[in-house]
Amino acid sequence: MWKSLFGFATAMLASTACIAADLTPTEVRWLNGVWPVVQFAKAAKFPLDIMVQPQPAPGAAPLALAFVDGRCKLVLSMRGNAEAQATLDRIEPGALDATLQLMAAHELGHCRRYLDGAWHGVPAGFVARIPKVLDPALRAALVQMRAERREEGYADLVGLAWTLRHHPQHYAALHQWLVTERSRELIDGSPHDTLVWVRLALHPSALVHESIFEGPTLVWAQALTDNE
């Protein structure tokens, strides 16, 4: 399953120097695919760096985002990581670049939320329902998991908004691809259980907006009262 694990990427960056000089063919393919999103971010003055993990990273998300010292880090963890190629293999060849861009735009959605100071934030007036009978440690874990899930839901919508703006001919197919990925090994209520948001964007008209970030914000807020 394609995953974006923000905390894991941050921990990896903290433990090692992460710029690789010599790229593998898999890394080159991913970078070529996501490059239009990187160019968009640079043009929009995002403080974005690209980091390629030089050490083996089995089980890591192939593409993830970290936020370090006020800068967003797009992290590729592909060496010794079978999921990097497996993800490519699950994508229709004719939609490969568009799909990789969706994934990169998802990460850019995380970056935008961090830069806005909105990470784990919710709209004014929204209060998540948390069972009061839970043990304090379990309660804290549930609060964290739900906050992560909301961020993943928003980022998925940003990925779809990018697709609508740049690859409208692939929107229906990539929406279905995202549903399939989020349904794979699904754990109800887990951070990547974002289907409640993705399904709200079945029709591309839901995300029509001049900004690829503001349209998703409106759709994202619609589901908050329904899924928590």
One Martini backbone bead per residue (centre of mass of N, CA, C, O) as a GRO file, in nm:
protein
  228
    1MET     BB    1   0.097   0.035   0.022
    2TRP     BB    2   0.058   0.362  -0.006
    3LYS     BB    3   0.265   0.576   0.194
    4SER     BB    4   0.268   0.853   0.438
    5LEU     BB    5   0.539   0.907   0.677
    6PHE     BB    6   0.627   1.164   0.859
    7GLY     BB    7   0.770   1.068   1.123
    8PHE     BB    8   0.965   0.866   0.993
    9ALA     BB    9   1.116   1.067   0.816
   10THR     BB   10   1.221   1.245   1.045
   11ALA     BB   11   1.385   1.025   1.190
   12MET     BB   12   1.574   0.956   0.957
   13LEU     BB   13   1.701   1.241   0.928
   14ALA     BB   14   1.816   1.253   1.227
   15SER     BB   15   2.023   0.984   1.177
   16THR     BB   16   2.122   1.105   0.887
   17ALA     BB   17   2.271   1.143   0.599
   18CYS     BB   18   2.050   1.218   0.292
   19ILE     BB   19   2.251   1.258   0.048
   20ALA     BB   20   2.262   1.135  -0.277
   21ALA     BB   21   2.469   1.114  -0.552
   22ASP     BB   22   2.381   0.825  -0.651
   23LEU     BB   23   2.141   0.712  -0.864
   24THR     BB   24   1.889   0.515  -0.919
   25PRO     BB   25   1.658   0.417  -1.142
   26THR     BB   26   1.422   0.444  -0.945
   27GLU     BB   27   1.483   0.731  -0.848
   28VAL     BB   28   1.473   0.864  -1.126
   29ARG     BB   29   1.179   0.797  -1.187
   30TRP     BB   30   1.053   0.945  -0.955
   31LEU     BB   31   1.175   1.225  -1.007
   32ASN     BB   32   1.060   1.267  -1.287
   33GLY     BB   33   0.760   1.244  -1.201
   34VAL     BB   34   0.766   1.483  -0.963
   35TRP     BB   35   0.890   1.749  -1.083
   36PRO     BB   36   0.644   1.941  -1.133
   37VAL     BB   37   0.593   1.981  -0.828
   38VAL     BB   38   0.863   2.102  -0.757
   39GLN     BB   39   0.839   2.346  -0.946
   40PHE     BB   40   0.587   2.462  -0.817
   41ALA     BB   41   0.708   2.503  -0.534
   42LYS     BB   42   0.935   2.693  -0.619
   43ALA     BB   43   0.752   2.912  -0.749
   44ALA     BB   44   0.593   2.934  -0.455
   45LYS     BB   45   0.823   2.940  -0.224
   46PHE     BB   46   0.897   2.679  -0.113
   47PRO     BB   47   1.075   2.512   0.147
   48LEU     BB   48   1.230   2.281  -0.060
   49ASP     BB   49   1.365   1.953  -0.027
   50ILE     BB   50   1.572   1.687  -0.152
   51MET     BB   51   1.585   1.347  -0.025
   52VAL     BB   52   1.822   1.072  -0.036
   53GLN     BB   53   1.847   0.771   0.084
   54PRO     BB   54   2.148   0.576   0.119
   55GLN     BB   55   2.009   0.371   0.288
   56PRO     BB   56   1.848   0.119   0.381
   57ALA     BB   57   1.457   0.100   0.365
   58PRO     BB   58   1.279  -0.119   0.479
   59GLY     BB   59   0.930  -0.033   0.489
   60ALA     BB   60   0.928   0.231   0.374
   61ALA     BB   61   0.830   0.508   0.246
   62PRO     BB   62   0.924   0.610  -0.059
   63LEU     BB   63   0.735   0.869  -0.002
   64ALA     BB   64   0.800   1.167   0.192
   65LEU     BB   65   0.760   1.394   0.477
   66ALA     BB   66   0.950   1.658   0.621
   67PHE     BB   67   1.010   1.885   0.912
   68VAL     BB   68   1.299   2.108   0.915
   69ASP     BB   69   1.377   2.407   1.011
   70GLY     BB   70   1.133   2.525   0.817
   71ARG     BB   71   1.154   2.271   0.622
   72CYS     BB   72   1.084   2.082   0.347
   73LYS     BB   73   1.110   1.717   0.303
   74LEU     BB   74   1.166   1.518   0.030
   75VAL     BB   75   1.155   1.165   0.077
   76LEU     BB   76   1.368   0.905  -0.039
   77SER     BB   77   1.303   0.540   0.025
   78MET     BB   78   1.458   0.284  -0.194
   79ARG     BB   79   1.672   0.125  -0.059
   80GLY     BB   80   1.588  -0.190   0.008
   81ASN     BB   81   1.285  -0.124  -0.125
   82ALA     BB   82   1.033  -0.292  -0.272
   83GLU     BB   83   0.799  -0.075  -0.280
   84ALA     BB   84   0.906   0.116  -0.496
   85GLN     BB   85   0.856  -0.081  -0.739
   86ALA     BB   86   0.573  -0.188  -0.669
   87THR     BB   87   0.430   0.079  -0.712
   88LEU     BB   88   0.494   0.109  -1.011
   89ASP     BB   89   0.364  -0.171  -1.098
   90ARG     BB   90   0.058  -0.071  -1.010
   91ILE     BB   91   0.083   0.124  -1.251
   92GLU     BB   92  -0.019   0.264  -1.519
   93PRO     BB   93   0.187   0.362  -1.761
   94GLY     BB   94   0.006   0.608  -1.878
   95ALA     BB   95  -0.013   0.717  -1.546
   96LEU     BB   96   0.256   0.754  -1.393
   97ASP     BB   97   0.317   1.056  -1.372
   98ALA     BB   98   0.042   1.141  -1.253
   99THR     BB   99   0.069   0.964  -0.996
  100LEU     BB  100   0.333   1.080  -0.882
  101GLN     BB  101   0.216   1.365  -0.857
  102LEU     BB  102  -0.001   1.303  -0.655
  103MET     BB  103   0.195   1.213  -0.433
  104ALA     BB  104   0.355   1.481  -0.417
  105ALA     BB  105   0.110   1.663  -0.356
  106HIS     BB  106   0.045   1.536  -0.093
  107GLU     BB  107   0.309   1.634   0.043
  108LEU     BB  108   0.251   1.936  -0.009
  109GLY     BB  109   0.011   1.945   0.180
  110HIS     BB  110   0.177   1.908   0.433
  111CYS     BB  111   0.354   2.155   0.397
  112ARG     BB  112   0.130   2.370   0.401
  113ARG     BB  113   0.031   2.312   0.690
  114TYR     BB  114   0.294   2.379   0.829
  115LEU     BB  115   0.337   2.670   0.721
  116ASP     BB  116   0.043   2.758   0.844
  117GLY     BB  117   0.010   2.625   1.137
  118ALA     BB  118  -0.211   2.355   1.092
  119TRP     BB  119  -0.107   2.116   1.226
  120HIS     BB  120  -0.369   1.935   1.363
  121GLY     BB  121  -0.585   2.113   1.281
  122VAL     BB  122  -0.908   2.280   1.309
  123PRO     BB  123  -1.191   2.403   1.273
  124ALA     BB  124  -1.390   2.615   1.396
  125GLY     BB  125  -1.591   2.425   1.633
  126PHE     BB  126  -1.434   2.167   1.629
  127VAL     BB  127  -1.501   1.847   1.805
  128ALA     BB  128  -1.369   1.571   1.903
  129ARG     BB  129  -1.472   1.244   1.977
  130ILE     BB  130  -1.374   1.117   2.298
  131PRO     BB  131  -1.356   0.874   2.505
  132LYS     BB  132  -1.355   0.904   2.859
  133VAL     BB  133  -1.287   0.590   2.946
  134LEU     BB  134  -1.009   0.606   2.871
  135ASP     BB  135  -0.704   0.566   2.891
  136PRO     BB  136  -0.477   0.811   2.872
  137ALA     BB  137  -0.289   0.672   2.665
  138LEU     BB  138  -0.513   0.592   2.465
  139ARG     BB  139  -0.625   0.871   2.422
  140ALA     BB  140  -0.367   0.998   2.304
  141ALA     BB  141  -0.342   0.799   2.065
  142LEU     BB  142  -0.616   0.868   1.936
  143VAL     BB  143  -0.569   1.165   1.888
  144GLN     BB  144  -0.322   1.125   1.703
  145MET     BB  145  -0.452   0.940   1.486
  146ARG     BB  146  -0.675   1.140   1.400
  147ALA     BB  147  -0.489   1.367   1.314
  148GLU     BB  148  -0.341   1.206   1.095
  149ARG     BB  149  -0.590   1.136   0.929
  150ARG     BB  150  -0.668   1.422   0.853
  151GLU     BB  151  -0.405   1.486   0.700
  152GLU     BB  152  -0.435   1.260   0.487
  153GLY     BB  153  -0.703   1.355   0.372
  154TYR     BB  154  -0.608   1.628   0.273
  155ALA     BB  155  -0.371   1.529   0.092
  156ASP     BB  156  -0.541   1.364  -0.102
  157LEU     BB  157  -0.697   1.611  -0.212
  158VAL     BB  158  -0.453   1.754  -0.329
  159GLY     BB  159  -0.379   1.536  -0.531
  160LEU     BB  160  -0.650   1.561  -0.687
  161ALA     BB  161  -0.627   1.862  -0.756
  162TRP     BB  162  -0.381   1.831  -0.931
  163THR     BB  163  -0.506   1.642  -1.136
  164LEU     BB  164  -0.729   1.832  -1.230
  165ARG     BB  165  -0.529   2.058  -1.330
  166HIS     BB  166  -0.304   1.857  -1.502
  167HIS     BB  167  -0.495   1.560  -1.534
  168PRO     BB  168  -0.810   1.531  -1.620
  169GLN     BB  169  -0.805   1.260  -1.793
  170HIS     BB  170  -0.717   1.096  -1.505
  171TYR     BB  171  -0.912   1.130  -1.267
  172ALA     BB  172  -1.086   0.874  -1.248
  173ALA     BB  173  -0.849   0.672  -1.234
  174LEU     BB  174  -0.703   0.802  -0.982
  175HIS     BB  175  -0.932   0.779  -0.789
  176GLN     BB  176  -0.944   0.470  -0.801
  177TRP     BB  177  -0.655   0.420  -0.716
  178LEU     BB  178  -0.686   0.550  -0.435
  179VAL     BB  179  -0.903   0.365  -0.332
  180THR     BB  180  -0.735   0.107  -0.358
  181GLU     BB  181  -0.499   0.191  -0.174
  182ARG     BB  182  -0.686   0.257   0.082
  183SER     BB  183  -0.803  -0.051   0.082
  184ARG     BB  184  -0.535  -0.162   0.141
  185GLU     BB  185  -0.499  -0.287   0.438
  186LEU     BB  186  -0.738  -0.194   0.605
  187ILE     BB  187  -0.775   0.022   0.895
  188ASP     BB  188  -0.994   0.129   1.097
  189GLY     BB  189  -0.893   0.463   1.173
  190SER     BB  190  -0.647   0.499   1.037
  191PRO     BB  191  -0.442   0.722   0.883
  192HIS     BB  192  -0.524   0.567   0.586
  193ASP     BB  193  -0.838   0.622   0.644
  194THR     BB  194  -0.960   0.827   0.367
  195LEU     BB  195  -1.234   0.762   0.217
  196VAL     BB  196  -1.430   0.985   0.311
  197TRP     BB  197  -1.276   1.198   0.134
  198VAL     BB  198  -1.235   1.071  -0.143
  199ARG     BB  199  -1.545   1.029  -0.204
  200LEU     BB  200  -1.613   1.339  -0.217
  201ALA     BB  201  -1.416   1.336  -0.499
  202LEU     BB  202  -1.546   1.184  -0.736
  203HIS     BB  203  -1.623   1.462  -0.832
  204PRO     BB  204  -1.435   1.717  -0.960
  205SER     BB  205  -1.615   1.964  -0.874
  206ALA     BB  206  -1.531   1.961  -0.567
  207LEU     BB  207  -1.220   2.091  -0.655
  208VAL     BB  208  -1.295   2.357  -0.768
  209HIS     BB  209  -1.017   2.585  -0.782
  210GLU     BB  210  -0.755   2.812  -0.785
  211SER     BB  211  -0.666   2.623  -0.548
  212ILE     BB  212  -0.509   2.322  -0.440
  213PHE     BB  213  -0.580   2.394  -0.122
  214GLU     BB  214  -0.873   2.517  -0.087
  215GLY     BB  215  -1.058   2.307  -0.201
  216PRO     BB  216  -0.981   2.079   0.003
  217THR     BB  217  -1.065   2.229   0.260
  218LEU     BB  218  -1.371   2.219   0.205
  219VAL     BB  219  -1.401   1.911   0.181
  220TRP     BB  220  -1.267   1.825   0.446
  221ALA     BB  221  -1.476   1.963   0.641
  222GLN     BB  222  -1.732   1.793   0.568
  223ALA     BB  223  -1.624   1.514   0.724
  224LEU     BB  224  -1.573   1.570   1.027
  225THR     BB  225  -1.870   1.521   1.146
  226ASP     BB  226  -1.890   1.215   1.026
  227ASN     BB  227  -1.602   1.062   1.135
  228GLU     BB  228  -1.618   1.178   1.468
   0.00000   0.00000   0.00000
